[in-house]
Amino acid sequence: MQWRNVEQISCALETVFNGVLETRMRGVPIINPALSVQAIGFNPFNGDWLGVLITPWFMNLLLLPGLDSQWREQPPGGKFQQSFPYGTFEFTLAREAQLGTYALCSLFSPMFQFENQSAALAAAQAALQGLLTVPAARAVSRRDLLRGAFGSR
Amino acid sequence: MNETFYDVMRRQGITRRSFLKFCSLTAASLGLSPAFAPKIAQAMETKPRIPVLWLHGLECTCCSESFIRSGHPLAKDVILSMLSLDYDDTIMAAAGHNAEAIVDEIVEKYKGNYILAVEGNPPLAEDGMYCIIGGKPFVEQLKYAAESCKAIISWGSCASWGCVQAAKPNPTRATPVHKVPGLADKPIIKVPGCPPIAEVMTAVVAYLLTFDKLPTLDKQGRPQMFYSQRIHDKCYRRPHFDAGQFVEHWDDEAARQGHCLYKMGCKGPTTYNACSTVRWNEGTSFPIQAGHGCIGCSEDGFWDKGSFYERLTDINQFGIEANADAVGGTAAAVVGAGIAAHAGLTALKRARQSGAEQQ
């Protein structure tokens, strides 16, 4: 799957996971009925696409591979680390017939703590914004300065 | 006696090369950057060895069994050389009165400076008569040793929560260490699990030694670096959960495909532990990878939460906060967008690789 723009991504993700909600997840008691499937804030990041996916049963950070992504052809279930301004996160590889390979990092699951979609949306946006922001700087010690070990965490 | 850990290891025939390798492995297991290996090495070379008393109450010795199988053969050599010198009735050479004399000796000689590791717990019914060590109730030995220790490590679910011997109706009144009445007020590190992961156990001891302080603990007293995420958060089968692909019967096609075990009673969504990241037997596998759901053995009262094969359905079972710091399952609904934003940031912080804050 070649990812081109936000509209295509949102449409594909929402179609697939709405399909999952109506079929495989039917009757599973971990659905928060107040929520719906929504793809949020997908933007290019480091050659891939980064965003958040909200469903009634999970909220994940999601990476969709660019054409040159090294992890594009790796088998599902594998893991890799991805650095962001906020820190390093571990992503798990997944494969879905209509989406191809993608990578996820769990934020919430299940989703019972969200009263409505706008609360889930606010949490997703805060997480995404936080992820791309460098945490407040720590005081740099002389030792760290000499080692060059500052600002990297 | 100012023997260092390094002295002990050299005496055991461990080469310097192996020693340095152990230091890098320990740094890695603590989630620290390789730059920390020299710091660990330096601490091991210069700081006097911390004596450890390892007491056994009502337990099955699975914690010790796990511990001596630490991933790296050296880790076990190192840690065992540290421990067997003092007191651990499973692995020490001494027996009978000689053994019990060691407890007195450590308590007297290292007042306030030794670590008290407790495997198992004391039964309090009938004045502690259900567990007798050296002719006396275990609870007395525990209180005596706790009085002069520096900190207590509660190994495993027995010491941390009570485990099977405290399961209802708990006829012997088996009681986890932190709930023993009259126990000296010392810092307690809970390392739950039945047993806990070997690498987690060695890392906790190595942390105490290297940094000379307790690791950051969550509100339940567990080291955050290993217990801040649920099995479910980092499970390699998580994509199947998200995609609604569940095993419905043992040995069905989904089971063969390695789909999610939630419907087979997996307790991964409510269990805080490092199994899905550190794994077991030198990182080979863990229960879910072997095809069986998580039984939640590191959670409080896991024996009393129904069948291992029963689905998690009760909303409260999920510990709605999805937060290791939440005690019990408080069903607090996120209402305003302001609070929701905070929840999002908290989730982000939790998902970040541990160790980032341990510098």
XYZ file of C-alpha atoms in Angstrom:
512
model
C 0.000 0.000 0.000
C 1.335 3.395 -0.967
C 0.254 6.177 1.368
C -0.200 9.488 -0.375
C -2.213 11.904 1.707
C -4.225 12.403 4.864
C -7.583 11.844 3.202
C -6.517 8.506 1.776
C -5.064 7.383 5.121
C -8.071 8.441 7.193
C -10.478 6.865 4.758
C -8.566 3.563 4.612
C -8.095 3.256 8.386
C -11.660 4.216 9.217
C -13.098 1.841 6.629
C -11.001 -1.093 7.820
C -11.575 -0.596 11.534
C -15.262 0.193 11.159
C -15.409 -3.119 9.330
C -13.624 -4.849 12.216
C -16.001 -3.195 14.697
C -19.055 -4.475 12.860
C -17.769 -7.995 12.257
C -14.993 -9.459 14.403
C -15.558 -7.218 17.429
C -19.316 -7.758 17.502
C -20.418 -8.825 20.962
C -16.972 -8.497 22.512
C -17.557 -6.804 25.869
C -14.630 -4.403 25.638
C -16.248 -1.905 23.319
C -17.001 1.582 24.574
C -20.229 2.352 22.677
C -19.786 6.104 23.160
C -16.764 6.114 20.863
C -16.247 5.717 17.146
C -13.380 4.955 14.803
C -11.365 8.054 13.914
C -7.908 8.626 12.425
C -6.277 11.744 13.799
C -3.477 14.058 12.790
C -1.696 11.969 10.176
C 1.364 13.783 8.900
C 4.656 12.791 7.300
C 7.302 11.887 9.862
C 10.790 10.754 8.959
C 9.666 9.244 5.679
C 6.669 7.511 7.287
C 3.192 8.730 8.256
C 2.506 9.299 11.947
C -0.868 9.742 13.600
C -3.271 8.400 16.215
C -6.069 5.917 15.646
C -9.049 5.979 18.016
C -11.462 3.051 18.063
C -14.003 2.018 20.712
C -11.521 -0.596 22.004
C -8.065 0.994 21.693
C -6.113 4.171 20.995
C -2.707 3.722 19.385
C 0.071 5.772 17.943
C 0.265 4.528 14.379
C 3.058 4.579 11.837
C 2.297 3.865 8.195
C 5.392 3.095 6.156
C 6.784 5.298 3.432
C 8.108 3.616 0.304
C 11.655 3.486 1.685
C 10.791 2.342 5.201
C 13.132 -0.349 6.423
C 10.393 -2.052 8.374
C 7.982 -2.152 5.466
C 8.610 -5.793 4.624
C 9.245 -7.093 8.132
C 6.944 -9.782 9.524
C 4.060 -8.833 11.852
C 4.672 -9.306 15.571
C 8.192 -7.905 15.291
C 9.218 -4.735 17.107
C 11.390 -1.738 16.430
C 12.275 1.460 18.194
C 11.426 4.864 16.877
C 12.827 8.120 18.247
C 10.719 11.238 18.604
C 11.521 14.599 20.164
C 9.778 13.362 23.344
C 11.745 10.121 23.583
C 12.120 6.632 22.176
C 9.077 4.431 21.671
C 8.740 0.774 20.824
C 6.400 -0.058 17.943
C 4.896 -3.452 17.156
C 4.465 -4.453 13.524
C 1.031 -5.415 12.282
C -0.416 -6.483 8.945
C -3.959 -6.147 7.728
C -4.964 -7.274 4.264
C -6.356 -3.907 3.169
C -3.677 -1.793 4.845
C -0.493 -3.766 4.397
C 2.136 -3.433 7.100
C 1.774 -0.783 9.763
C 3.242 -0.254 13.223
C 1.496 0.544 16.476
C 2.337 1.766 19.955
C -0.491 1.398 22.473
C -1.717 4.453 24.371
C -5.004 3.121 25.761
C -6.882 -0.163 25.689
C -9.676 -0.717 26.526
C -11.264 2.735 26.234
C -13.867 2.762 29.005
C -12.390 5.812 30.679
C -13.449 8.118 27.868
C -16.916 9.497 28.296
C -17.294 10.618 24.710
C -15.478 11.034 21.431
C -14.369 14.595 22.139
C -12.586 13.462 25.327
C -10.791 10.718 23.384
C -9.965 13.221 20.679
C -8.472 15.656 23.198
C -6.315 12.870 24.671
C -5.142 11.802 21.221
C -4.242 15.328 20.194
C -2.394 15.988 23.452
C -0.407 12.765 23.067
C 0.497 13.503 19.452
C 1.502 17.060 20.234
C 3.494 15.914 23.266
C 5.271 13.288 21.206
C 6.648 15.870 18.823
C 7.706 18.306 21.527
C 11.027 18.151 23.300
C 10.414 17.727 27.049
C 11.476 20.651 29.242
C 15.251 20.808 29.335
C 17.067 19.399 32.324
C 19.995 21.184 33.899
C 23.141 19.973 32.137
C 25.908 18.826 34.441
C 29.537 19.454 33.622
C 30.051 15.733 33.138
C 27.150 15.444 30.704
C 28.353 18.504 28.861
C 31.828 17.040 28.384
C 30.381 13.711 27.296
C 28.021 15.447 24.923
C 25.161 13.670 26.694
C 22.607 16.430 26.858
C 19.308 17.112 25.264
C 19.147 13.629 23.782
C 16.640 12.244 26.229
C 35.652 -6.316 55.918
C 35.584 -3.972 52.958
C 35.338 -6.539 50.248
C 33.806 -5.246 47.032
C 31.593 -7.149 44.613
C 34.459 -7.162 42.159
C 36.726 -8.831 44.721
C 34.115 -11.493 45.286
C 33.745 -12.090 41.582
C 37.466 -12.328 40.934
C 37.734 -14.805 43.747
C 35.053 -16.866 42.019
C 37.258 -17.004 38.943
C 35.285 -14.526 36.873
C 37.454 -12.757 34.316
C 37.531 -9.009 33.932
C 36.165 -9.356 30.425
C 33.143 -11.283 31.716
C 32.722 -8.791 34.514
C 32.497 -5.880 32.094
C 30.058 -7.852 29.977
C 27.888 -8.344 33.049
C 27.959 -4.585 33.646
C 26.730 -3.822 30.111
C 23.995 -6.441 30.401
C 22.859 -4.988 33.698
C 22.760 -1.494 32.214
C 20.662 -2.828 29.355
C 18.251 -4.633 31.641
C 17.775 -1.453 33.642
C 16.910 0.351 30.429
C 20.001 2.531 30.729
C 22.252 3.554 27.864
C 25.535 1.644 27.391
C 27.257 4.727 28.790
C 26.103 3.520 32.210
C 28.073 0.277 32.090
C 31.305 1.917 33.338
C 29.341 3.503 36.178
C 28.043 0.107 37.220
C 31.529 -1.367 36.875
C 32.969 1.394 39.012
C 30.374 0.874 41.715
C 31.049 -2.860 41.767
C 34.786 -2.278 41.989
C 34.779 0.325 44.690
C 31.714 0.030 46.889
C 31.734 -2.464 49.702
C 29.501 -5.411 49.028
C 26.026 -4.983 50.509
C 25.191 -7.996 52.629
C 21.900 -9.661 51.798
C 19.755 -11.764 54.084
C 17.360 -13.862 52.035
C 14.578 -15.212 54.232
C 12.021 -17.812 53.203
C 8.532 -17.928 54.661
C 5.527 -19.717 53.199
C 6.587 -20.124 49.592
C 7.431 -22.615 46.883
C 10.991 -21.412 46.124
C 10.039 -20.501 42.561
C 11.543 -17.040 43.125
C 14.922 -18.579 43.974
C 14.556 -20.993 41.069
C 13.887 -18.100 38.720
C 16.703 -16.020 40.156
C 19.429 -18.618 39.730
C 18.417 -18.905 36.078
C 19.163 -15.299 35.217
C 19.732 -14.902 31.489
C 23.422 -14.426 31.607
C 25.285 -17.237 33.393
C 27.466 -14.594 34.917
C 24.589 -12.685 36.433
C 23.723 -15.694 38.510
C 27.365 -16.260 39.492
C 27.729 -12.681 40.580
C 24.502 -12.438 42.439
C 24.889 -15.861 43.984
C 28.367 -15.039 45.198
C 26.867 -11.981 46.793
C 24.043 -13.824 48.458
C 25.311 -17.239 49.352
C 27.992 -15.650 51.483
C 25.326 -14.489 53.835
C 22.073 -16.243 54.414
C 19.746 -17.999 52.056
C 18.532 -21.280 53.404
C 17.983 -22.694 49.927
C 21.484 -22.248 48.600
C 23.846 -21.622 51.493
C 26.259 -24.284 52.692
C 25.561 -23.903 56.398
C 22.738 -25.754 58.110
C 21.027 -25.969 61.491
C 22.277 -23.759 64.312
C 25.232 -22.565 62.247
C 22.860 -21.231 59.662
C 20.638 -19.444 62.124
C 23.721 -17.933 63.761
C 24.484 -16.207 60.467
C 21.272 -14.208 60.741
C 22.328 -12.880 64.154
C 25.793 -12.154 62.879
C 24.581 -10.120 59.905
C 22.048 -8.244 61.996
C 24.705 -7.314 64.566
C 27.602 -6.662 62.242
C 25.808 -4.706 59.543
C 23.133 -2.932 61.554
C 21.175 -0.675 59.224
C 23.254 -1.637 56.206
C 21.997 -4.920 54.874
C 19.212 -5.702 52.448
C 16.488 -7.993 53.663
C 15.133 -10.065 50.784
C 11.966 -11.911 51.665
C 10.631 -14.798 49.645
C 7.216 -15.938 50.805
C 5.216 -14.529 53.659
C 4.432 -15.226 57.289
C 1.170 -16.889 58.369
C -0.161 -15.037 61.387
C -2.826 -17.484 62.601
C -2.057 -19.494 65.755
C 0.767 -17.080 66.588
C 2.593 -17.927 63.390
C 2.775 -21.658 64.084
C 2.132 -22.588 60.439
C 5.662 -21.641 59.438
C 8.486 -22.477 61.802
C 12.118 -21.663 61.027
C 14.778 -22.918 63.412
C 12.161 -23.694 66.055
C 10.557 -20.262 65.968
C 7.673 -18.775 63.997
C 8.898 -17.222 60.761
C 7.110 -13.985 61.570
C 9.485 -13.480 64.512
C 12.572 -14.011 62.356
C 11.137 -11.594 59.813
C 10.455 -8.865 62.358
C 13.853 -9.341 63.956
C 15.724 -9.097 60.657
C 13.586 -6.192 59.449
C 14.374 -4.158 62.554
C 17.982 -3.449 61.510
C 17.874 -3.703 57.738
C 18.349 -0.907 55.232
C 15.497 -1.891 52.934
C 13.252 -4.854 52.262
C 12.781 -6.562 48.927
C 9.499 -8.477 48.763
C 10.297 -11.142 46.193
C 7.400 -12.561 44.280
C 3.660 -12.478 44.677
C 3.782 -14.237 48.096
C 5.783 -11.525 49.784
C 4.162 -8.739 47.765
C 0.498 -9.714 47.828
C 0.033 -13.051 49.617
C -0.371 -15.320 46.577
C -1.885 -18.825 46.782
C -1.396 -19.332 50.506
C -3.385 -16.148 51.127
C -6.138 -17.143 48.678
C -9.609 -17.353 50.191
C -10.294 -18.540 52.808
C -6.641 -18.159 53.838
C -6.791 -20.554 56.822
C -3.273 -19.753 58.040
C -3.777 -15.978 57.656
C -0.798 -15.765 55.349
C 0.021 -12.049 55.175
C 2.161 -10.116 52.703
C 5.250 -8.484 54.170
C 4.012 -4.878 54.077
C 0.886 -5.851 56.027
C 2.633 -7.638 58.892
C 1.638 -5.786 62.073
C 4.566 -4.498 64.075
C 7.059 -4.779 61.226
C 9.745 -2.065 61.338
C 8.979 0.866 59.075
C 11.494 0.264 56.283
C 11.289 0.980 52.584
C 9.799 -2.026 50.796
C 10.386 -2.816 47.131
C 7.749 -5.196 45.805
C 8.867 -7.395 42.942
C 5.683 -9.381 42.269
C 5.269 -12.302 39.918
C 4.972 -16.012 40.424
C 7.896 -16.063 40.060
C 9.275 -12.653 39.089
C 11.421 -12.514 35.940
C 15.050 -13.383 36.714
C 16.442 -10.382 34.861
C 14.119 -8.097 36.795
C 15.334 -9.575 40.084
C 19.034 -9.189 39.267
C 18.430 -5.700 37.904
C 16.739 -4.619 41.142
C 19.697 -5.863 43.198
C 22.182 -4.292 40.772
C 20.302 -1.002 40.909
C 20.438 -0.899 44.694
C 24.153 -1.502 44.536
C 25.041 0.851 41.719
C 22.984 3.844 42.669
C 22.863 3.291 46.393
C 19.176 4.159 46.451
C 15.836 2.557 45.744
C 14.628 2.470 42.161
C 11.618 4.710 41.472
C 8.551 2.900 42.771
C 4.925 3.230 41.725
C 2.171 3.830 44.274
C 1.934 0.113 44.880
C 5.639 -0.072 45.674
C 6.845 -1.820 42.504
C 9.884 -0.623 40.510
C 8.410 1.581 37.798
C 10.963 0.566 35.226
C 9.569 -2.957 35.082
C 5.957 -2.618 36.212
C 4.658 0.518 34.515
C 3.267 -1.223 31.446
C 0.755 -3.954 30.987
C 1.459 -7.196 29.174
C -1.271 -6.058 26.747
C 0.531 -2.786 25.911
C 3.639 -4.505 24.587
C 2.282 -7.893 23.542
C 3.464 -9.049 20.138
C -0.097 -10.378 19.566
C -1.566 -6.941 20.189
C -2.127 -6.258 16.466
C -4.552 -9.220 16.469
C -6.451 -7.761 19.415
C -6.741 -4.450 17.597
C -7.904 -6.236 14.477
C -10.467 -8.273 16.415
C -8.767 -11.581 15.622
C -9.286 -13.873 18.593
C -8.624 -17.506 19.429
C -12.059 -19.032 20.139
C -11.030 -22.593 21.007
C -7.735 -24.199 21.888
C -6.105 -25.453 18.757
C -8.433 -23.725 16.304
C -6.996 -22.076 13.213
C -6.718 -18.728 15.017
C -4.671 -20.406 17.761
C -2.354 -21.825 15.139
C -2.085 -18.390 13.542
C -1.139 -16.869 16.873
C -4.145 -14.602 17.313
C -5.125 -12.760 20.504
C -5.925 -14.920 23.549
C -8.326 -12.474 25.208
C -11.322 -14.755 24.687
C -9.375 -17.661 26.201
C -9.061 -15.708 29.443
C -5.780 -13.870 28.887
C -5.230 -11.385 31.733
C -2.703 -9.337 29.752
C -4.990 -6.290 29.666
C -4.977 -6.028 33.475
C -1.485 -7.227 34.327
C 1.471 -4.964 34.937
C 4.719 -6.804 34.279
C 7.624 -6.940 31.852
C 6.978 -10.424 30.391
C 6.072 -9.127 26.939
C 9.246 -7.053 26.737
C 11.937 -8.855 28.805
C 10.389 -12.319 28.273
C 11.681 -15.470 29.985
C 14.528 -17.951 29.711
C 17.042 -15.547 28.295
C 14.426 -13.677 26.324
C 13.254 -16.835 24.543
C 9.529 -16.664 25.116
C 6.716 -15.937 27.557
C 3.356 -17.605 28.231
C 1.420 -15.828 25.463
C 4.132 -16.654 22.946
C 3.810 -20.292 24.030
C 0.098 -20.146 23.206
C -1.457 -19.697 26.667
C -3.028 -16.530 28.017
C -1.430 -14.527 30.801
C -2.796 -15.624 34.195
C -1.951 -12.283 35.799
C 0.385 -13.813 38.383
C 1.964 -10.501 39.340
C -1.343 -8.870 40.273
C -2.737 -8.578 43.769
C -5.006 -11.506 44.673
C -4.774 -13.220 41.289
C -5.910 -16.552 42.740
C -9.216 -15.054 43.810
C -10.131 -13.463 40.493
C -11.893 -16.449 38.990
C -10.772 -18.986 36.441
C -7.625 -18.447 34.443
C -9.772 -19.208 31.387
C -12.572 -16.790 32.134
C -12.735 -13.669 29.995
C -12.167 -10.279 31.483
C -15.591 -8.739 31.132
C -16.255 -6.837 34.298
C -15.343 -3.257 33.558
C -13.824 -2.806 36.989
C -11.454 -5.685 36.357
C -9.732 -3.541 33.812
C -8.524 -1.022 36.371
C -10.046 1.685 34.268
C -7.347 4.209 34.944
C -5.125 2.034 32.755
C -2.523 3.239 35.163
C -0.189 1.259 37.333
C -0.502 3.932 39.961
C -4.222 3.456 40.374
C -4.947 1.213 43.306
C -7.773 -1.110 42.449
C -10.134 -0.498 39.599
C -11.528 2.924 40.162
C -13.903 3.635 37.328
C -13.176 7.300 36.868
C -14.620 8.540 33.603
C -12.670 11.205 31.840
C -15.068 14.069 31.380
C -13.663 17.401 30.354
C -11.292 17.793 27.459
C -8.732 19.321 29.849
C -8.512 16.126 31.888
C -8.529 14.051 28.722
C -5.484 15.948 27.447
C -3.698 15.157 30.670
C -4.623 11.490 30.302
C -3.145 11.535 26.807
C 0.157 12.909 28.063
C 0.242 10.397 30.919
C -0.287 7.555 28.449
C 2.505 8.930 26.306
C 4.873 9.100 29.234
C 4.018 5.525 30.183
C 4.558 4.271 26.643
C 7.976 5.857 26.377
C 10.873 3.450 26.778
C 11.666 2.976 30.449
C 15.049 4.087 31.593
C 14.692 7.457 29.981
C 14.037 8.971 33.361
C 16.483 6.881 35.293
C 19.566 8.968 34.676
